[in-house]
Coordinates of C-alpha atoms in Angstrom, one line a residue:
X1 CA 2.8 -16.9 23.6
X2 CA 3.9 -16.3 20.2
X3 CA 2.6 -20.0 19.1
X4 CA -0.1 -19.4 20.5
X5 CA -0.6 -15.9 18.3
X6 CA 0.5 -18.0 15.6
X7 CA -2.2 -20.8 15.9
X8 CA -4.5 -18.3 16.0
X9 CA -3.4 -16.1 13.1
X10 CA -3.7 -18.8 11.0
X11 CA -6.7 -20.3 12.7
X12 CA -8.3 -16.9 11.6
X13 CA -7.1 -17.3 8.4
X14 CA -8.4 -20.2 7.1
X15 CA -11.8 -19.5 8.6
X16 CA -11.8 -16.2 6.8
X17 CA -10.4 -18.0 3.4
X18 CA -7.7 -15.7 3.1
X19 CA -5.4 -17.6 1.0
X20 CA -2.5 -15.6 0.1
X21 CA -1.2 -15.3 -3.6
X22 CA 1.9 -15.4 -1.7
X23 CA 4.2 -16.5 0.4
X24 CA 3.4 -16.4 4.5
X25 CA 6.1 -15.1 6.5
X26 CA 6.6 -14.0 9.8
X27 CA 8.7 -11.2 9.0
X28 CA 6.1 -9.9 7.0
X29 CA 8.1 -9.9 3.5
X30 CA 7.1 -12.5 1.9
X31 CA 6.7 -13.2 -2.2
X32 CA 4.9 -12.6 -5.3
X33 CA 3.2 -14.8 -6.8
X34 CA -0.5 -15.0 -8.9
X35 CA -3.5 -17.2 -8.8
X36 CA -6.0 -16.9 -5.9
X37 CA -8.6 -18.0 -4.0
X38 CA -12.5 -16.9 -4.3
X39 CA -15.4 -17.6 -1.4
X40 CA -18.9 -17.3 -1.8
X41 CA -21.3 -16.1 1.2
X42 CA -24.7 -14.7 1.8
X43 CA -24.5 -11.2 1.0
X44 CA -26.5 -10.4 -2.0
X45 CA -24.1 -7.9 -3.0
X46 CA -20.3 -8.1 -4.5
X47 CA -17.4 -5.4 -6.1
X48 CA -17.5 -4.2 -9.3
X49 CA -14.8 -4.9 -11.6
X50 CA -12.4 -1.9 -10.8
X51 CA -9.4 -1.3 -12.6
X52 CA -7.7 2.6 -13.1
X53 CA -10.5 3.2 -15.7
X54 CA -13.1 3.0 -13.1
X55 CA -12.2 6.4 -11.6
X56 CA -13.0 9.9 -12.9
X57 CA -10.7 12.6 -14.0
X58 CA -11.1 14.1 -11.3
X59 CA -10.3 11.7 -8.8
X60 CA -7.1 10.9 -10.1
X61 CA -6.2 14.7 -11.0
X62 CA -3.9 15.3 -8.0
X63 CA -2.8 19.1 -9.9
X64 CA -3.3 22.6 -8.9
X65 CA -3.3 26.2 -9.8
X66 CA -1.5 27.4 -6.2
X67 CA -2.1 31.1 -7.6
X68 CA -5.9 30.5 -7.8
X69 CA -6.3 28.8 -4.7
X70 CA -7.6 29.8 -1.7
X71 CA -4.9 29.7 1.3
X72 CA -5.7 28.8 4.4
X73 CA -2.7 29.1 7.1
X74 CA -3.3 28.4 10.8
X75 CA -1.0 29.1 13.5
X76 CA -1.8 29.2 17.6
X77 CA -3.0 32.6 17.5
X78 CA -5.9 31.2 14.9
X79 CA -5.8 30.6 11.3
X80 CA -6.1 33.1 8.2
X81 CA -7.9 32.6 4.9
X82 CA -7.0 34.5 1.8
X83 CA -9.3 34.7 -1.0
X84 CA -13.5 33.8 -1.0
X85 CA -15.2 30.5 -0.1
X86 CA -13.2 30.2 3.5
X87 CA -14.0 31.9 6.5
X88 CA -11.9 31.4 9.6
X89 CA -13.2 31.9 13.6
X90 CA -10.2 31.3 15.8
X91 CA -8.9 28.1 14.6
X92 CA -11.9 26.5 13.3
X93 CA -12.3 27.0 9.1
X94 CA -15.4 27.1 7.5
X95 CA -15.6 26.3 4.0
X96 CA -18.3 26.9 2.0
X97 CA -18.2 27.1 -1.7
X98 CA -16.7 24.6 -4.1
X99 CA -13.2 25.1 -5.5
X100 CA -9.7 24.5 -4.4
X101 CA -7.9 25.4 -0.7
X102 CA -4.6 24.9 -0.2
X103 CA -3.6 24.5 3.6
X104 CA -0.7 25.0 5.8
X105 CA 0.6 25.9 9.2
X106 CA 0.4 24.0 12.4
X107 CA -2.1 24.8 15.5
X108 CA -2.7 23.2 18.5
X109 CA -6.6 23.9 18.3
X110 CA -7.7 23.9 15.1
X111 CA -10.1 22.1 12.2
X112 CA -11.4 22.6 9.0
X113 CA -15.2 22.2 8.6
X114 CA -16.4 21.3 4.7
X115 CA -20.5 22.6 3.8
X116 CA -21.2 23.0 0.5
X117 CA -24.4 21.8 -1.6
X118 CA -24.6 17.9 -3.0
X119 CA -23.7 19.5 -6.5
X120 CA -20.1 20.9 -5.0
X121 CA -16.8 19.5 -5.1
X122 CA -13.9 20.7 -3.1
X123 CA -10.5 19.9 -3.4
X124 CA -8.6 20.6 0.1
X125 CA -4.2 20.4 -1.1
X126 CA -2.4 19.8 2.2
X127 CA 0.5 21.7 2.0
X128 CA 2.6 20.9 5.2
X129 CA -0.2 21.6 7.9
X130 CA -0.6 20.1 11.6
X131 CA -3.9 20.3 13.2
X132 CA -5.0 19.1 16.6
X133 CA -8.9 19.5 17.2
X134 CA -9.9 19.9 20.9
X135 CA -13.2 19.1 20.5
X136 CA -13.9 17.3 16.9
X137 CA -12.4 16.0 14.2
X138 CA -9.6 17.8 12.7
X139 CA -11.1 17.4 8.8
X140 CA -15.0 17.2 9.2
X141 CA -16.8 16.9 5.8
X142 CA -21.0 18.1 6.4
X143 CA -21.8 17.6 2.7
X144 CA -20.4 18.0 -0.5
X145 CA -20.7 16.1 -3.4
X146 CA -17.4 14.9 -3.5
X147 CA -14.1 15.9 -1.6
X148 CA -10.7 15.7 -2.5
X149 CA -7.7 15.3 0.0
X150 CA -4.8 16.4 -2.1
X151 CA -1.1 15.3 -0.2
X152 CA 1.1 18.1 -1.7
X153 CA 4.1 16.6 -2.8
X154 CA 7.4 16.6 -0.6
X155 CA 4.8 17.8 2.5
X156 CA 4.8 16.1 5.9
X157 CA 0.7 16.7 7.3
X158 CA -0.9 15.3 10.3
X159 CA -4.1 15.7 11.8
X160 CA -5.1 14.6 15.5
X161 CA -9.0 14.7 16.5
X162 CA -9.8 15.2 20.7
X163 CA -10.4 12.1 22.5
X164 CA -14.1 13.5 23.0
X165 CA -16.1 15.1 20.8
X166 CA -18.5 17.8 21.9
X167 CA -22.7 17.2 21.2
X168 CA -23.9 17.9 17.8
X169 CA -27.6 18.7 16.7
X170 CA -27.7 16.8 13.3
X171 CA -27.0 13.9 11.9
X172 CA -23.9 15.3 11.3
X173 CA -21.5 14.0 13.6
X174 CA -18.1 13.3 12.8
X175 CA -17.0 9.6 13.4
X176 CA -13.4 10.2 13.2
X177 CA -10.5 12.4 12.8
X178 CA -11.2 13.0 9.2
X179 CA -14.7 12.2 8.7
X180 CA -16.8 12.9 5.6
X181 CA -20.7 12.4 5.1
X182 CA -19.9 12.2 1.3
X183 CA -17.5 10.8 -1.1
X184 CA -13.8 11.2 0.0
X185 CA -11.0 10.8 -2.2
X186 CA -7.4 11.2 -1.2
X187 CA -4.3 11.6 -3.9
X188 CA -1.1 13.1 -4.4
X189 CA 2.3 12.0 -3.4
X190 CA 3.0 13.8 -0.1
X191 CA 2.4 12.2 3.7
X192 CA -0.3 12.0 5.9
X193 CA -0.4 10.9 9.7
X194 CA -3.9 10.8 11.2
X195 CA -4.5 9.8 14.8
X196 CA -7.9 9.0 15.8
X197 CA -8.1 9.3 19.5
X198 CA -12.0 9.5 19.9
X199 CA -13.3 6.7 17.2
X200 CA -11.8 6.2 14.0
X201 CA -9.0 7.4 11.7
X202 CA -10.1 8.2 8.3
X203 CA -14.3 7.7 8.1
X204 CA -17.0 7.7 5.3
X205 CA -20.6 7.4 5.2
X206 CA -20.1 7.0 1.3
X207 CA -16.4 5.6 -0.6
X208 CA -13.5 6.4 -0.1
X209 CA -11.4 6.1 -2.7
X210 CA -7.3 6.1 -2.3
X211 CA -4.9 6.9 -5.0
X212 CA -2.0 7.7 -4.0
X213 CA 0.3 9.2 -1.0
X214 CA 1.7 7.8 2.0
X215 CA -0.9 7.4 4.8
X216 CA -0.1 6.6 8.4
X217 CA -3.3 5.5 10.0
X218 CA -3.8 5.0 14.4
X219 CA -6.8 4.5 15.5
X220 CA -9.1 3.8 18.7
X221 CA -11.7 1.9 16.8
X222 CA -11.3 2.0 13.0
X223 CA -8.4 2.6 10.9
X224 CA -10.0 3.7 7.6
X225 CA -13.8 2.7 7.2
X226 CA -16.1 3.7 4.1
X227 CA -19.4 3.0 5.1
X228 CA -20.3 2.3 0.9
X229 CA -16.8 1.2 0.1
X230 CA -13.0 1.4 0.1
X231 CA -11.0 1.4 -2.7
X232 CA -7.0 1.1 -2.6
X233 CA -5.5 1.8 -5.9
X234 CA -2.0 3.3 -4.9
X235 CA 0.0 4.4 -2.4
X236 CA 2.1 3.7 1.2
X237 CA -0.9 2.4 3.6
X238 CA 0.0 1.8 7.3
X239 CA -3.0 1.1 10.0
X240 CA -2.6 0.3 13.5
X241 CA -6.2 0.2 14.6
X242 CA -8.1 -0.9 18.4
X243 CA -10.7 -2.7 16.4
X244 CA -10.9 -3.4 12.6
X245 CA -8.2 -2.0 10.1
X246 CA -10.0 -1.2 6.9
X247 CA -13.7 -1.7 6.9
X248 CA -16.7 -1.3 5.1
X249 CA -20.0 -2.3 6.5
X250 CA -23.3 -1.2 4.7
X251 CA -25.4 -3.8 4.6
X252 CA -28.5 -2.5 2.0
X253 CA -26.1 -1.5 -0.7
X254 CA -22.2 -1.4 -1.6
X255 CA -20.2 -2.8 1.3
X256 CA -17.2 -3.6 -0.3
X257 CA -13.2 -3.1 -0.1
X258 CA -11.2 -3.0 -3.3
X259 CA -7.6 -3.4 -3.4
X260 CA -6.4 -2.9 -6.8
X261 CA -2.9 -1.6 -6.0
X262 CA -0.4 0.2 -3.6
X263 CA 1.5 -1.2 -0.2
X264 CA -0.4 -1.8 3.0
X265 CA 0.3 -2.8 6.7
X266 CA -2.4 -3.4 8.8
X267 CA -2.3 -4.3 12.5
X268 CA -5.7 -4.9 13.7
X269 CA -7.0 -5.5 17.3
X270 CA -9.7 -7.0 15.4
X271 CA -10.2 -8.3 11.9
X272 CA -7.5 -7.1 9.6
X273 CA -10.1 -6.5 6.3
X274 CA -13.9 -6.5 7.2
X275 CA -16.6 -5.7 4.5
X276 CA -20.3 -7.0 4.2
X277 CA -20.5 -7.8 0.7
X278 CA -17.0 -8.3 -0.7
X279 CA -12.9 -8.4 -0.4
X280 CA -11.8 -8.4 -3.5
X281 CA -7.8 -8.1 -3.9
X282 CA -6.4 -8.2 -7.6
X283 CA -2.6 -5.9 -6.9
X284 CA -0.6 -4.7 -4.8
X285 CA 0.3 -6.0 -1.3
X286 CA -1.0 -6.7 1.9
X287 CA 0.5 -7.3 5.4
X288 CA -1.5 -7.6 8.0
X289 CA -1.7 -9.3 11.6
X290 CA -5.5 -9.3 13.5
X291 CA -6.4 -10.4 17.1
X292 CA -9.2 -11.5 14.9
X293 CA -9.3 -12.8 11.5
X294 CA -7.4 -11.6 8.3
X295 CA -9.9 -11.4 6.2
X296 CA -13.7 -11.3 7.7
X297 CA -17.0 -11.1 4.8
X298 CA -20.6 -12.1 4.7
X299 CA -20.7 -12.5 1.0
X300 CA -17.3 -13.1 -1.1
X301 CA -13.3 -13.1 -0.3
X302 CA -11.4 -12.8 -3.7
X303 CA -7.6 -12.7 -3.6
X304 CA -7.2 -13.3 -7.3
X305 CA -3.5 -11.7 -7.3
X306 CA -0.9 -9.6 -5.1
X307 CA -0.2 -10.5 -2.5
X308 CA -1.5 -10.8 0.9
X309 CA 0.8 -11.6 4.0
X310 CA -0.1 -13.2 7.5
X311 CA 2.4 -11.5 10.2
X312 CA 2.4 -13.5 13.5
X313 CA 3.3 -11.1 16.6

């Protein structure tokens, strides 16, 4: 049986192109090395050059004023807001006017709902906080024009979505257990665990963009998927996932993953990386097993350096 896995890891990984910079191995260590491999397809779209420049101030500002801040604490009994811009109903958290919340507590029935304009941006600091939605996603972004996850540092947070979701009206609808419609950016140096039990793990319509942290990812379907793009340009990435790891599948614009930095394990019941237009990987490294292939792209695969491992099961 583990041959056979074997054969068709590497099966997978030549069809996909995914030549590592590095050295395969089982145990999933392997080397460093540089140089690459680059292979054109179809799609009419491809990455942009992205390096540490490419990212704003804000998205790489993982700093806070805790005085300033709104808190939000939740316990069983419901959660409590203190200060304007957050209003709580049991254990569900409405926010509603840009600015910065900073969240703790742990409840067994709780979520945080984000709906502010397309000219806001909020910045949500997880300060040690467990949430299980019964019915939702735990973090479920409406709109915004850009949120920020900030991983407070030294903080263990998890959030857990319901294995069903309940109807929505809109367009709305969360697609995983923290799901924006907008931009999402996570930083900071804290942990995260996120177990998607309905659909996905970490979901975009737009980018999301990682910086830093270390980010535990199991998911149903999904692992972390940015409908426009995902960018990885630091941090601990681990993504167990029942259908494709890291994805990012719009097919009119964008499409594309980035890796430009940090660690990442990916075990995929699928394809390990799957984008429309573009995989680009210039840092950092990879591991990753798939059912499927490694690396899966209409247009271009691009492993110019890093490092990007083949794990047979």
């Amino acid at each position: 049986m583990k041959i056979k896995r074997l054969l068709a890891a590497l099966i997978a990984a030549l069809t996909a192109v995914s030549v590592t910079a590095c050295t395969v191995d089982e145990g999933g260590t392997g080397g460093s090395g540089s140089g690459g491999t680059h292979s054109s397809g179809a799609a009419g779209n491809s990455a942009p050059d992205i390096t540490m420049g490419s990212f704003s101030d804000y998205d790489l500002d993982d700093s806070y004023d805790y005085e300033s801040a709104v808190k939000i604490e939740f316990s069983d009994s419901g959660a409590v807001t203190t200060g304007s811009g957050a209003s709580a109903s049991g254990g569900k958290v409405t926010i509603s006017a840009p600015g910065t919340y900073v969240i703790s507590g742990t409840s067994s029935d709780g979520r945080i709902v984000v709906n502010v304009t397309k000219n806001d941006k909020v910045q949500l600091v997880l300060n040690g906080v467990d949430l299980t939605s019964k019915d939702s996603a735990a973090i479920h972004i409406m709109s915004a024009d850009k949120v920020k996850i900030t991983l407070a540092d030294g903080t263990v947070n998890r959030m857990t979505d319901a294995s069903s979701y309940a109807e929505f009206v809109n367009d709305n609808e969360p697609t995983g257990c923290v799901f924006s419609k907008d931009d999402l950016t996570i930083n900071g140096s804290g942990t995260l665990y996120v177990t998607g039990n309905y659909n996905n793990g970490i979901a975009s319509k737009n980018d999301i963009r990682i910086l830093g942290g270390i980010i535990n990812v199991v998911a149903k379907n999904h692992g972390i998927k940015g409908k426009d793009s995902v960018v990885i340009a630091d941090g601990i990435i681990s993504v167990n996932a029942g259908s494709d790891g890291i994805k990012s599948d719009n097919e009119l614009e964008k499409g594309y993953i980035s890796v430009i930095g940090g660690t990442i394990d990916i075990k995929a019941g699928d394809d390990a990386l799957q984008a429309f237009s573009s995989i680009v990987v210039t840092a950092g490294k990879i591991t990753a097993s798939a059912e499927d292939k490694i690396t899966n792209c209409d247009g271009s695969i691009d492993i110019v350096s890093g490092c990007l491992t083949v794990v047979a099961e």
